[in-house]
Amino acid sequence: MKALVLGGGSMKGAFQVGAIQAVMEKGFEPDMIYGISVGALNTTFLINESGAQYAENSDINWKVAGRKLLEFWIHNITHPQDISTLRSRMLLGVNTLRSKFDGLLDPSPLQNLIRNHINLDYIHQSPVFCKVGAVNLESGAIKYVSKDEDTFMEFVNASSSIPMLMPTVEINNEFYLDGGMREVAPVRQAIEDGATEIVLVACHSPHLYQPEGLNAQNLITLVERVRDITVNQIVNSNIQWAESFVDRSILRGKPMSLTVIRPSEPLILDLQHFTSEDISRLLVEGYKEALEIFKKLEQK
């Protein structure tokens, strides 16, 4: 079974989209797609597009699906306000005092984008299996749901809701947030579900970006920096575990393959002030990085 595994990374997910385009151009056709955080959003778009194509043609052109995902980012993700808006300080203060804190940012723009571009009928009609994951705040455990479950889109919203910055998502009287708090690259779940040929696209390099002049008194900057440090460690652990698992499986005579595509150096993106040019730059970086990795594989 071929699995495409898409890790978290907020707006650095543009790198992931560029890499996905290269992966599809190389002929990879996934039977399964797994996503966390922005990877959950990209997963949902790909499943939606595959369902639309399958409903019309009983077939899926993955090159077209990858290109449409890329075009979606180019046309719709151009500045921070496309994703979220900063809540008013007065409302934020009042809600915090009333124990009704709902995040520093309002993710309504992102949720509107999802509603306007996703058709649940296409999601259900897609022959491609998929899962997205979010963390239960009470138990602390990560929970994965498939596209056939009634709560799938709620989990997509929860998986992409950044802790502290965005509100928790209530699902069946339980509260959920970004799955990246537990697993940034959901490769373990893909393997447990039977994946044997895996392409994993992560948005974080093995090394941590060291910013100059960090303003630790800017709350959004502080939250993002803490998140970067934590996520970098988690994604490295996820990938190291997967590589070890695949190596052991091969030694035991069970054929498996894992191709990891991630930035060789930390991606630079100001989440509070990015532009369409910044997004395009990351798209190109992801595309080039993926092609370079495939070139190295072909030379072996």
mmCIF file of C-alpha atoms in Angstrom:
data_model
loop_
_atom_site.group_PDB
_atom_site.id
_atom_site.type_symbol
_atom_site.label_atom_id
_atom_site.label_comp_id
_atom_site.label_asym_id
_atom_site.label_seq_id
_atom_site.Cartn_x
_atom_site.Cartn_y
_atom_site.Cartn_z
ATOM 1 C CA MET A 1 0.000 0.000 0.000
ATOM 2 C CA LYS A 2 1.326 3.420 -0.985
ATOM 3 C CA ALA A 3 0.921 6.182 1.601
ATOM 4 C CA LEU A 4 1.495 9.925 1.343
ATOM 5 C CA VAL A 5 2.205 11.313 4.811
ATOM 6 C CA LEU A 6 1.898 15.073 5.279
ATOM 7 C CA GLY A 7 3.331 16.663 8.404
ATOM 8 C CA GLY A 8 2.428 19.881 10.183
ATOM 9 C CA GLY A 9 4.020 23.277 9.705
ATOM 10 C CA SER A 10 1.454 26.093 9.620
ATOM 11 C CA MET A 11 1.988 28.347 6.570
ATOM 12 C CA LYS A 12 5.265 26.590 5.887
ATOM 13 C CA GLY A 13 2.897 24.037 4.412
ATOM 14 C CA ALA A 14 3.489 25.870 1.135
ATOM 15 C CA PHE A 15 6.816 24.004 0.972
ATOM 16 C CA GLN A 16 4.840 20.791 1.354
ATOM 17 C CA VAL A 17 2.548 21.709 -1.535
ATOM 18 C CA GLY A 18 5.479 22.310 -3.873
ATOM 19 C CA ALA A 19 6.946 18.965 -2.856
ATOM 20 C CA ILE A 20 3.600 17.215 -3.418
ATOM 21 C CA GLN A 21 3.517 18.550 -6.983
ATOM 22 C CA ALA A 22 6.947 17.046 -7.657
ATOM 23 C CA VAL A 23 5.941 13.739 -6.020
ATOM 24 C CA MET A 24 2.878 13.481 -8.246
ATOM 25 C CA GLU A 25 4.868 14.369 -11.347
ATOM 26 C CA LYS A 26 7.214 11.502 -10.510
ATOM 27 C CA GLY A 27 4.255 9.137 -10.767
ATOM 28 C CA PHE A 28 3.523 8.403 -7.122
ATOM 29 C CA GLU A 29 -0.148 7.438 -6.756
ATOM 30 C CA PRO A 30 -1.167 7.088 -3.108
ATOM 31 C CA ASP A 31 -3.662 4.566 -1.833
ATOM 32 C CA MET A 32 -3.672 6.342 1.527
ATOM 33 C CA ILE A 33 -3.053 9.920 2.698
ATOM 34 C CA TYR A 34 -2.386 11.008 6.290
ATOM 35 C CA GLY A 35 -2.226 14.561 7.587
ATOM 36 C CA ILE A 36 -1.552 16.622 10.682
ATOM 37 C CA SER A 37 -2.115 20.381 11.077
ATOM 38 C CA VAL A 38 -1.539 22.034 7.687
ATOM 39 C CA GLY A 39 -0.929 18.513 6.410
ATOM 40 C CA ALA A 40 -4.521 17.713 7.379
ATOM 41 C CA LEU A 41 -5.708 20.636 5.238
ATOM 42 C CA ASN A 42 -3.623 19.524 2.270
ATOM 43 C CA THR A 43 -4.833 15.966 2.777
ATOM 44 C CA THR A 44 -8.448 17.106 2.718
ATOM 45 C CA PHE A 45 -7.954 19.098 -0.472
ATOM 46 C CA LEU A 46 -6.301 16.140 -2.223
ATOM 47 C CA ILE A 47 -9.044 13.761 -1.098
ATOM 48 C CA ASN A 48 -11.689 16.238 -2.243
ATOM 49 C CA GLU A 49 -10.056 16.583 -5.659
ATOM 50 C CA SER A 50 -9.578 12.823 -6.028
ATOM 51 C CA GLY A 51 -13.244 12.310 -5.184
ATOM 52 C CA ALA A 52 -14.335 14.911 -7.734
ATOM 53 C CA GLN A 53 -12.243 13.292 -10.454
ATOM 54 C CA TYR A 54 -13.390 9.798 -9.542
ATOM 55 C CA ALA A 55 -17.044 10.829 -9.581
ATOM 56 C CA GLU A 56 -16.630 12.259 -13.069
ATOM 57 C CA ASN A 57 -14.157 9.860 -14.701
ATOM 58 C CA SER A 58 -13.862 6.806 -12.399
ATOM 59 C CA ASP A 59 -10.156 7.597 -12.372
ATOM 60 C CA ILE A 60 -7.700 9.953 -10.639
ATOM 61 C CA ASN A 61 -5.044 12.066 -12.342
ATOM 62 C CA TRP A 62 -2.685 12.796 -9.464
ATOM 63 C CA LYS A 63 -0.609 15.249 -11.471
ATOM 64 C CA VAL A 64 -3.718 17.367 -11.949
ATOM 65 C CA ALA A 65 -4.656 16.980 -8.276
ATOM 66 C CA GLY A 66 -1.235 18.201 -7.186
ATOM 67 C CA ARG A 67 -1.381 21.124 -9.588
ATOM 68 C CA LYS A 68 -4.813 22.180 -8.356
ATOM 69 C CA LEU A 69 -3.595 22.129 -4.756
ATOM 70 C CA LEU A 70 -0.688 24.344 -5.772
ATOM 71 C CA GLU A 71 -3.018 26.736 -7.601
ATOM 72 C CA PHE A 72 -5.291 26.877 -4.562
ATOM 73 C CA TRP A 73 -2.416 28.108 -2.412
ATOM 74 C CA ILE A 74 -1.241 30.630 -4.997
ATOM 75 C CA HIS A 75 -4.701 32.150 -5.410
ATOM 76 C CA ASN A 76 -6.023 31.947 -1.857
ATOM 77 C CA ILE A 77 -3.098 32.145 0.579
ATOM 78 C CA THR A 78 -1.560 35.559 -0.038
ATOM 79 C CA HIS A 79 -1.316 37.222 3.403
ATOM 80 C CA PRO A 80 -2.078 36.385 7.060
ATOM 81 C CA GLN A 81 -5.633 37.713 6.866
ATOM 82 C CA ASP A 82 -6.498 34.909 4.447
ATOM 83 C CA ILE A 83 -6.060 32.485 7.352
ATOM 84 C CA SER A 84 -6.981 34.370 10.504
ATOM 85 C CA THR A 85 -7.561 37.802 12.013
ATOM 86 C CA LEU A 86 -6.330 39.192 15.310
ATOM 87 C CA ARG A 87 -9.063 39.474 17.918
ATOM 88 C CA SER A 88 -9.645 42.878 19.486
ATOM 89 C CA ARG A 89 -7.720 43.446 22.705
ATOM 90 C CA MET A 90 -10.858 44.524 24.534
ATOM 91 C CA LEU A 91 -12.832 41.416 23.555
ATOM 92 C CA LEU A 92 -9.834 39.214 24.276
ATOM 93 C CA GLY A 93 -9.467 40.698 27.763
ATOM 94 C CA VAL A 94 -13.157 40.394 28.581
ATOM 95 C CA ASN A 95 -13.373 36.787 27.384
ATOM 96 C CA THR A 96 -10.229 35.838 29.292
ATOM 97 C CA LEU A 97 -11.597 37.290 32.534
ATOM 98 C CA ARG A 98 -14.863 35.425 31.970
ATOM 99 C CA SER A 99 -12.962 32.145 31.395
ATOM 100 C CA LYS A 100 -14.070 32.176 27.752
ATOM 101 C CA PHE A 101 -10.651 32.518 26.117
ATOM 102 C CA ASP A 102 -11.078 31.599 22.472
ATOM 103 C CA GLY A 103 -7.581 32.087 21.087
ATOM 104 C CA LEU A 104 -5.634 35.172 20.067
ATOM 105 C CA LEU A 105 -6.665 34.701 16.450
ATOM 106 C CA ASP A 106 -10.027 34.202 14.788
ATOM 107 C CA PRO A 107 -9.676 31.365 12.212
ATOM 108 C CA SER A 108 -12.948 32.199 10.434
ATOM 109 C CA PRO A 109 -11.186 33.097 7.142
ATOM 110 C CA LEU A 110 -9.549 29.660 7.034
ATOM 111 C CA GLN A 111 -12.798 27.910 7.894
ATOM 112 C CA ASN A 112 -14.580 29.845 5.145
ATOM 113 C CA LEU A 113 -11.910 28.793 2.662
ATOM 114 C CA ILE A 114 -12.450 25.168 3.618
ATOM 115 C CA ARG A 115 -16.232 25.442 3.302
ATOM 116 C CA ASN A 116 -15.966 27.127 -0.090
ATOM 117 C CA HIS A 117 -13.567 24.595 -1.600
ATOM 118 C CA ILE A 118 -14.491 21.277 -0.013
ATOM 119 C CA ASN A 119 -17.479 19.133 -0.980
ATOM 120 C CA LEU A 120 -18.321 16.385 1.511
ATOM 121 C CA ASP A 121 -19.855 14.268 -1.243
ATOM 122 C CA TYR A 122 -16.510 14.255 -3.056
ATOM 123 C CA ILE A 123 -14.723 13.421 0.192
ATOM 124 C CA HIS A 124 -16.907 10.348 0.677
ATOM 125 C CA GLN A 125 -16.736 9.306 -2.993
ATOM 126 C CA SER A 126 -12.942 9.263 -3.099
ATOM 127 C CA PRO A 127 -11.537 5.716 -3.271
ATOM 128 C CA VAL A 128 -8.425 6.919 -1.423
ATOM 129 C CA PHE A 129 -8.216 6.096 2.281
ATOM 130 C CA CYS A 130 -7.197 8.941 4.569
ATOM 131 C CA LYS A 131 -6.876 9.962 8.193
ATOM 132 C CA VAL A 132 -6.242 13.194 10.059
ATOM 133 C CA GLY A 133 -5.291 13.529 13.709
ATOM 134 C CA ALA A 134 -6.023 15.918 16.575
ATOM 135 C CA VAL A 135 -5.172 15.887 20.278
ATOM 136 C CA ASN A 136 -7.803 15.415 22.986
ATOM 137 C CA LEU A 137 -7.064 18.096 25.576
ATOM 138 C CA GLU A 138 -8.433 16.094 28.486
ATOM 139 C CA SER A 139 -6.667 12.779 27.866
ATOM 140 C CA GLY A 140 -3.695 14.240 26.026
ATOM 141 C CA ALA A 141 -3.948 11.439 23.468
ATOM 142 C CA ILE A 142 -3.938 11.896 19.727
ATOM 143 C CA LYS A 143 -6.985 10.582 17.875
ATOM 144 C CA TYR A 144 -7.119 9.807 14.164
ATOM 145 C CA VAL A 145 -10.348 9.712 12.182
ATOM 146 C CA SER A 146 -10.957 8.602 8.617
ATOM 147 C CA LYS A 147 -12.877 10.471 5.939
ATOM 148 C CA ASP A 148 -15.856 8.144 6.386
ATOM 149 C CA GLU A 149 -16.498 9.255 9.967
ATOM 150 C CA ASP A 150 -19.121 11.923 10.620
ATOM 151 C CA THR A 151 -16.661 14.067 12.571
ATOM 152 C CA PHE A 152 -13.981 14.114 9.858
ATOM 153 C CA MET A 153 -14.243 17.821 8.975
ATOM 154 C CA GLU A 154 -14.404 18.774 12.647
ATOM 155 C CA PHE A 155 -11.134 16.926 13.177
ATOM 156 C CA VAL A 156 -9.631 18.715 10.175
ATOM 157 C CA ASN A 157 -10.483 22.028 11.865
ATOM 158 C CA ALA A 158 -9.122 20.820 15.195
ATOM 159 C CA SER A 159 -5.920 19.445 13.685
ATOM 160 C CA SER A 160 -5.156 22.836 12.114
ATOM 161 C CA SER A 161 -6.046 24.874 15.221
ATOM 162 C CA ILE A 162 -2.779 26.136 16.730
ATOM 163 C CA PRO A 163 -2.732 25.991 20.553
ATOM 164 C CA MET A 164 -3.129 29.382 22.263
ATOM 165 C CA LEU A 165 -3.356 31.191 18.939
ATOM 166 C CA MET A 166 -6.607 29.562 17.813
ATOM 167 C CA PRO A 167 -9.671 28.249 19.667
ATOM 168 C CA THR A 168 -10.201 24.688 20.789
ATOM 169 C CA VAL A 169 -12.692 22.651 18.758
ATOM 170 C CA GLU A 170 -15.477 20.852 20.605
ATOM 171 C CA ILE A 171 -16.325 17.439 19.176
ATOM 172 C CA ASN A 172 -18.867 15.211 20.911
ATOM 173 C CA ASN A 173 -18.458 17.143 24.188
ATOM 174 C CA GLU A 174 -14.661 16.810 24.098
ATOM 175 C CA PHE A 175 -12.112 19.466 23.183
ATOM 176 C CA TYR A 176 -9.396 19.021 20.551
ATOM 177 C CA LEU A 177 -6.439 20.958 19.156
ATOM 178 C CA ASP A 178 -3.525 20.588 16.759
ATOM 179 C CA GLY A 179 -2.377 16.989 16.375
ATOM 180 C CA GLY A 180 1.185 18.289 16.122
ATOM 181 C CA MET A 181 1.334 18.446 19.907
ATOM 182 C CA ARG A 182 1.807 14.655 19.843
ATOM 183 C CA GLU A 183 2.842 13.677 16.298
ATOM 184 C CA VAL A 184 3.978 16.139 13.649
ATOM 185 C CA ALA A 185 4.517 13.517 10.957
ATOM 186 C CA PRO A 186 1.773 10.838 11.246
ATOM 187 C CA VAL A 187 3.898 8.074 9.754
ATOM 188 C CA ARG A 188 3.322 5.701 12.663
ATOM 189 C CA GLN A 189 -0.402 5.625 11.939
ATOM 190 C CA ALA A 190 0.218 4.977 8.249
ATOM 191 C CA ILE A 191 2.449 2.006 9.079
ATOM 192 C CA GLU A 192 -0.077 0.630 11.560
ATOM 193 C CA ASP A 193 -2.705 0.777 8.797
ATOM 194 C CA GLY A 194 -0.544 -1.283 6.458
ATOM 195 C CA ALA A 195 1.490 1.192 4.428
ATOM 196 C CA THR A 196 4.593 -0.361 2.871
ATOM 197 C CA GLU A 197 5.680 2.319 0.384
ATOM 198 C CA ILE A 198 5.707 5.719 2.080
ATOM 199 C CA VAL A 199 6.488 9.233 0.925
ATOM 200 C CA LEU A 200 6.669 11.597 3.881
ATOM 201 C CA VAL A 201 6.678 15.360 3.322
ATOM 202 C CA ALA A 202 7.682 17.400 6.370
ATOM 203 C CA CYS A 203 7.900 21.179 6.651
ATOM 204 C CA HIS A 204 10.762 21.326 9.151
ATOM 205 C CA SER A 205 14.451 20.748 8.544
ATOM 206 C CA PRO A 206 16.533 18.584 10.890
ATOM 207 C CA HIS A 207 17.999 21.807 12.274
ATOM 208 C CA LEU A 208 16.253 24.502 14.288
ATOM 209 C CA TYR A 209 16.092 28.022 12.894
ATOM 210 C CA GLN A 210 17.807 30.566 15.141
ATOM 211 C CA PRO A 211 16.169 33.976 14.717
ATOM 212 C CA GLU A 212 18.022 37.237 15.237
ATOM 213 C CA GLY A 213 16.483 39.870 17.481
ATOM 214 C CA LEU A 214 13.691 37.649 18.775
ATOM 215 C CA ASN A 215 10.990 39.761 20.442
ATOM 216 C CA ALA A 216 9.968 37.474 23.300
ATOM 217 C CA GLN A 217 7.478 40.095 24.545
ATOM 218 C CA ASN A 218 5.340 39.744 21.416
ATOM 219 C CA LEU A 219 2.878 37.041 22.460
ATOM 220 C CA ILE A 220 2.269 35.639 18.971
ATOM 221 C CA THR A 221 6.010 35.581 18.254
ATOM 222 C CA LEU A 222 6.642 33.866 21.588
ATOM 223 C CA VAL A 223 3.990 31.206 21.010
ATOM 224 C CA GLU A 224 5.332 30.510 17.531
ATOM 225 C CA ARG A 225 8.917 30.247 18.784
ATOM 226 C CA VAL A 226 7.977 27.812 21.543
ATOM 227 C CA ARG A 227 6.024 25.847 18.966
ATOM 228 C CA ASP A 228 8.975 25.774 16.535
ATOM 229 C CA ILE A 229 11.282 24.381 19.207
ATOM 230 C CA THR A 230 8.805 21.707 20.250
ATOM 231 C CA VAL A 231 7.740 20.740 16.746
ATOM 232 C CA ASN A 232 11.327 20.423 15.541
ATOM 233 C CA GLN A 233 12.051 17.848 18.237
ATOM 234 C CA ILE A 234 8.823 15.915 17.645
ATOM 235 C CA VAL A 235 9.184 15.683 13.870
ATOM 236 C CA ASN A 236 12.805 14.545 14.164
ATOM 237 C CA SER A 237 11.696 11.815 16.578
ATOM 238 C CA ASN A 238 8.813 10.770 14.284
ATOM 239 C CA ILE A 239 11.146 10.419 11.310
ATOM 240 C CA GLN A 240 13.898 8.643 13.246
ATOM 241 C CA TRP A 241 11.369 6.116 14.552
ATOM 242 C CA ALA A 242 9.999 5.500 11.054
ATOM 243 C CA GLU A 243 13.461 5.059 9.531
ATOM 244 C CA SER A 244 14.404 2.550 12.229
ATOM 245 C CA PHE A 245 11.127 0.658 11.779
ATOM 246 C CA VAL A 246 11.626 0.403 8.019
ATOM 247 C CA ASP A 247 15.240 -0.757 8.430
ATOM 248 C CA ARG A 248 14.171 -3.473 10.882
ATOM 249 C CA SER A 249 11.349 -4.599 8.591
ATOM 250 C CA ILE A 250 13.726 -4.970 5.665
ATOM 251 C CA LEU A 251 16.128 -7.010 7.795
ATOM 252 C CA ARG A 252 13.229 -9.293 8.708
ATOM 253 C CA GLY A 253 12.475 -9.871 5.046
ATOM 254 C CA LYS A 254 9.439 -7.569 4.830
ATOM 255 C CA PRO A 255 9.947 -5.116 1.953
ATOM 256 C CA MET A 256 9.257 -1.481 2.880
ATOM 257 C CA SER A 257 10.382 1.895 1.602
ATOM 258 C CA LEU A 258 10.374 5.357 3.134
ATOM 259 C CA THR A 259 11.193 8.507 1.197
ATOM 260 C CA VAL A 260 11.512 11.587 3.394
ATOM 261 C CA ILE A 261 11.211 15.014 1.812
ATOM 262 C CA ARG A 262 11.977 17.926 4.113
ATOM 263 C CA PRO A 263 13.872 21.216 3.893
ATOM 264 C CA SER A 264 17.624 20.803 4.145
ATOM 265 C CA GLU A 265 17.742 24.139 5.988
ATOM 266 C CA PRO A 266 15.085 25.803 8.173
ATOM 267 C CA LEU A 267 12.345 27.597 6.262
ATOM 268 C CA ILE A 268 12.030 31.318 6.905
ATOM 269 C CA LEU A 269 8.543 32.806 7.004
ATOM 270 C CA ASP A 270 7.118 35.631 9.106
ATOM 271 C CA LEU A 271 3.672 34.281 9.976
ATOM 272 C CA GLN A 272 2.419 37.751 10.899
ATOM 273 C CA HIS A 273 3.545 39.524 7.731
ATOM 274 C CA PHE A 274 3.991 37.040 4.879
ATOM 275 C CA THR A 275 3.041 37.894 1.286
ATOM 276 C CA SER A 276 2.107 35.969 -1.844
ATOM 277 C CA GLU A 277 5.770 36.213 -2.876
ATOM 278 C CA ASP A 278 6.783 34.430 0.328
ATOM 279 C CA ILE A 279 4.294 31.638 -0.352
ATOM 280 C CA SER A 280 5.502 31.283 -3.938
ATOM 281 C CA ARG A 281 9.097 31.099 -2.719
ATOM 282 C CA LEU A 282 8.271 28.200 -0.391
ATOM 283 C CA LEU A 283 6.307 26.426 -3.119
ATOM 284 C CA VAL A 284 9.354 26.562 -5.368
ATOM 285 C CA GLU A 285 11.687 25.464 -2.559
ATOM 286 C CA GLY A 286 9.506 22.424 -1.863
ATOM 287 C CA TYR A 287 9.325 21.492 -5.531
ATOM 288 C CA LYS A 288 13.088 21.762 -6.012
ATOM 289 C CA GLU A 289 13.893 19.891 -2.790
ATOM 290 C CA ALA A 290 11.640 16.983 -3.776
ATOM 291 C CA LEU A 291 13.158 16.757 -7.257
ATOM 292 C CA GLU A 292 16.646 16.762 -5.749
ATOM 293 C CA ILE A 293 15.766 13.896 -3.422
ATOM 294 C CA PHE A 294 14.271 11.843 -6.262
ATOM 295 C CA LYS A 295 17.392 12.538 -8.337
ATOM 296 C CA LYS A 296 19.585 11.136 -5.554
ATOM 297 C CA LEU A 297 17.359 8.066 -5.267
ATOM 298 C CA GLU A 298 17.588 7.418 -8.993
ATOM 299 C CA GLN A 299 21.379 7.629 -8.859
ATOM 300 C CA LYS A 300 21.637 4.888 -6.213
#
